[in-house]
C-alpha positions as a Python dict, from the first residue, in 0.01 Angstrom:
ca = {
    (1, 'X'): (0, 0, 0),
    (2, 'X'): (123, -353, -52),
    (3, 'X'): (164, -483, -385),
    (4, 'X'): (89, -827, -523),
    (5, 'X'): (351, -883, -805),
    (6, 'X'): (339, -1146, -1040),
    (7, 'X'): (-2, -1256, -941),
    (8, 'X'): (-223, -1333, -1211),
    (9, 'X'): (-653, -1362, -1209),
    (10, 'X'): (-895, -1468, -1450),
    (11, 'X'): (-1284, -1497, -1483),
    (12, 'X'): (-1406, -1793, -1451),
    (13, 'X'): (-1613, -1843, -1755),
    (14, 'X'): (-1962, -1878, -1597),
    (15, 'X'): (-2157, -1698, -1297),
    (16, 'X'): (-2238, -1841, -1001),
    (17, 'X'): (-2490, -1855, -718),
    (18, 'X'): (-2453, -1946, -349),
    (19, 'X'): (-2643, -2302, -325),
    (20, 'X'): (-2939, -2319, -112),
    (21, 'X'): (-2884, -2238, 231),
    (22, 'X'): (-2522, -2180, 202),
    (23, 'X'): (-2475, -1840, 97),
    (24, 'X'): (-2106, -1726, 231),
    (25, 'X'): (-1973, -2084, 237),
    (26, 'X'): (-2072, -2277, -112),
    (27, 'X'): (-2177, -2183, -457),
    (28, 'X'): (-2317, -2341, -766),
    (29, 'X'): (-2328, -2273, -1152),
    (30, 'X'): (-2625, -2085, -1258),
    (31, 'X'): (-2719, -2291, -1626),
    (32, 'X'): (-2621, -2142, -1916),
    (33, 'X'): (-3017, -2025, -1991),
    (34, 'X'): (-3058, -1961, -1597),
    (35, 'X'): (-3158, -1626, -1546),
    (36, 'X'): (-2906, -1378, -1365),
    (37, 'X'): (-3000, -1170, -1056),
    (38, 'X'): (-2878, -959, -834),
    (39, 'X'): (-2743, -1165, -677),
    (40, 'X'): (-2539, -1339, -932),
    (41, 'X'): (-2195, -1401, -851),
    (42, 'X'): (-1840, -1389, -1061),
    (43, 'X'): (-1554, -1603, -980),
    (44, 'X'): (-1182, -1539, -1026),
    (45, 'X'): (-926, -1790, -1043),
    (46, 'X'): (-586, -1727, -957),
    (47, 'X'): (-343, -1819, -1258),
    (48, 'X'): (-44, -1748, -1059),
    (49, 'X'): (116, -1877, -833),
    (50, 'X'): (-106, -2215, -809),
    (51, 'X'): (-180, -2539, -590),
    (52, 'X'): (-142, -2441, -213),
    (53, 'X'): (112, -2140, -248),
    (54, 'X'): (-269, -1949, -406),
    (55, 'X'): (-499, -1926, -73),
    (56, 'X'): (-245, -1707, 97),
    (57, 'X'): (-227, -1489, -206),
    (58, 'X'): (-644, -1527, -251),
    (59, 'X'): (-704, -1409, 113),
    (60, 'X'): (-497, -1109, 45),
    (61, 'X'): (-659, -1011, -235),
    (62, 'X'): (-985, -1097, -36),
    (63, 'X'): (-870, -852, 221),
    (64, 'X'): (-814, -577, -36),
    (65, 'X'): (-1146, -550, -182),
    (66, 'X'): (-1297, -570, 168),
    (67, 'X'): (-1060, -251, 264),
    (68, 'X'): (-1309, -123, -2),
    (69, 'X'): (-1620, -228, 132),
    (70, 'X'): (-1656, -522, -196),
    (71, 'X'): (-1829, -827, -19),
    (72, 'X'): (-1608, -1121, -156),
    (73, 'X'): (-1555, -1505, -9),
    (74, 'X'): (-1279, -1762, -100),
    (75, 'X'): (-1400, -2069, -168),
    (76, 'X'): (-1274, -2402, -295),
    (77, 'X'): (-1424, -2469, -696),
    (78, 'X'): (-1257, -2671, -915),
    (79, 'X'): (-1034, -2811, -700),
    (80, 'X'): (-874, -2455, -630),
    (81, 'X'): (-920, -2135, -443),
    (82, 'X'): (-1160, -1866, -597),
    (83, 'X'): (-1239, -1555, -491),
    (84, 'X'): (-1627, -1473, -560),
    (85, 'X'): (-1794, -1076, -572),
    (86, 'X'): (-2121, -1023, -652),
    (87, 'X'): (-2154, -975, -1052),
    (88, 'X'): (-2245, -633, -940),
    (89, 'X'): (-1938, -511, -804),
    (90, 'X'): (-1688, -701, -1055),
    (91, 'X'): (-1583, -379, -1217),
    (92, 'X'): (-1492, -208, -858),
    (93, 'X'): (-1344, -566, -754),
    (94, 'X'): (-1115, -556, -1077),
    (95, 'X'): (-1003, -207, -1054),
    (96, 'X'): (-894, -265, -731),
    (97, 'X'): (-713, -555, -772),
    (98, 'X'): (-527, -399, -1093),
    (99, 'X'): (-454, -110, -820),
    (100, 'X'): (-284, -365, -607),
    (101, 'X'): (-60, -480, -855),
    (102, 'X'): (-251, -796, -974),
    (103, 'X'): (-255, -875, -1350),
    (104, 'X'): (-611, -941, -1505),
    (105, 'X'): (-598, -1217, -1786),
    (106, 'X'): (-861, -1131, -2026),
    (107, 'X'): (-988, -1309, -2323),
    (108, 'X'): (-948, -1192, -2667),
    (109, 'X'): (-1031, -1324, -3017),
    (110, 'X'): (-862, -1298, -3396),
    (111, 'X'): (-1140, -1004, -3472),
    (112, 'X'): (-1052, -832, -3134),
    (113, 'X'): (-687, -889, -3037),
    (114, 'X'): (-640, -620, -2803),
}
């Protein structure tokens, strides 16, 4: 199994939908008191490496969760490449990519440090 060392992912801090006929190809924000669905969708930005050394990195990690049957796109938001799973499958999408050697960056707070 290849490994992806020193690559590091975060959650992008709100869900996301695909915008109206564009599912696959484009996604919006869903508003803070939008109702989630089904077929809600999480984003994860790559922290490391950055700029045009991540899409390489993003496919492969694309590729990895679809070796596991997670649908996933990578997609241009915010000016960089984001790979997008349904909210549904974040937890399988995660595990995988902590499998494969990829470094999850998750918040933490003063009352919860670890």
């Amino acid at each position: 199994m290849n490994t992806m060392q020193l690559s590091i992912v975060h959650r992008l801090p709100q869900s996301y939908r695909w915008s109206a006929g564009f599912a696959g190809s484009r996604v919006e924000p869903i508003p803070q008191n939008g109702p989630l669905s089904d077929n809600s969708l999480v984003g994860l930005k790559l922290l490391s490496p950055d700029g045009e050394k991540a899409w390489p990195v993003m496919h492969t990690l694309s590729q990895a969760l679809t070796d596991i049957e997670v649908a996933c796109s990578v997609l241009e938001c915010e000016g960089e490449p984001c790979l997008f799973v349904n909210c549904q499958d974040e937890y399988a999408a995660t595990c995988r990519l902590k499998n494969f050697g990829v470094a999850i960056a998750e918040p933490f707070s003063g009352n919860n440090p670890f």
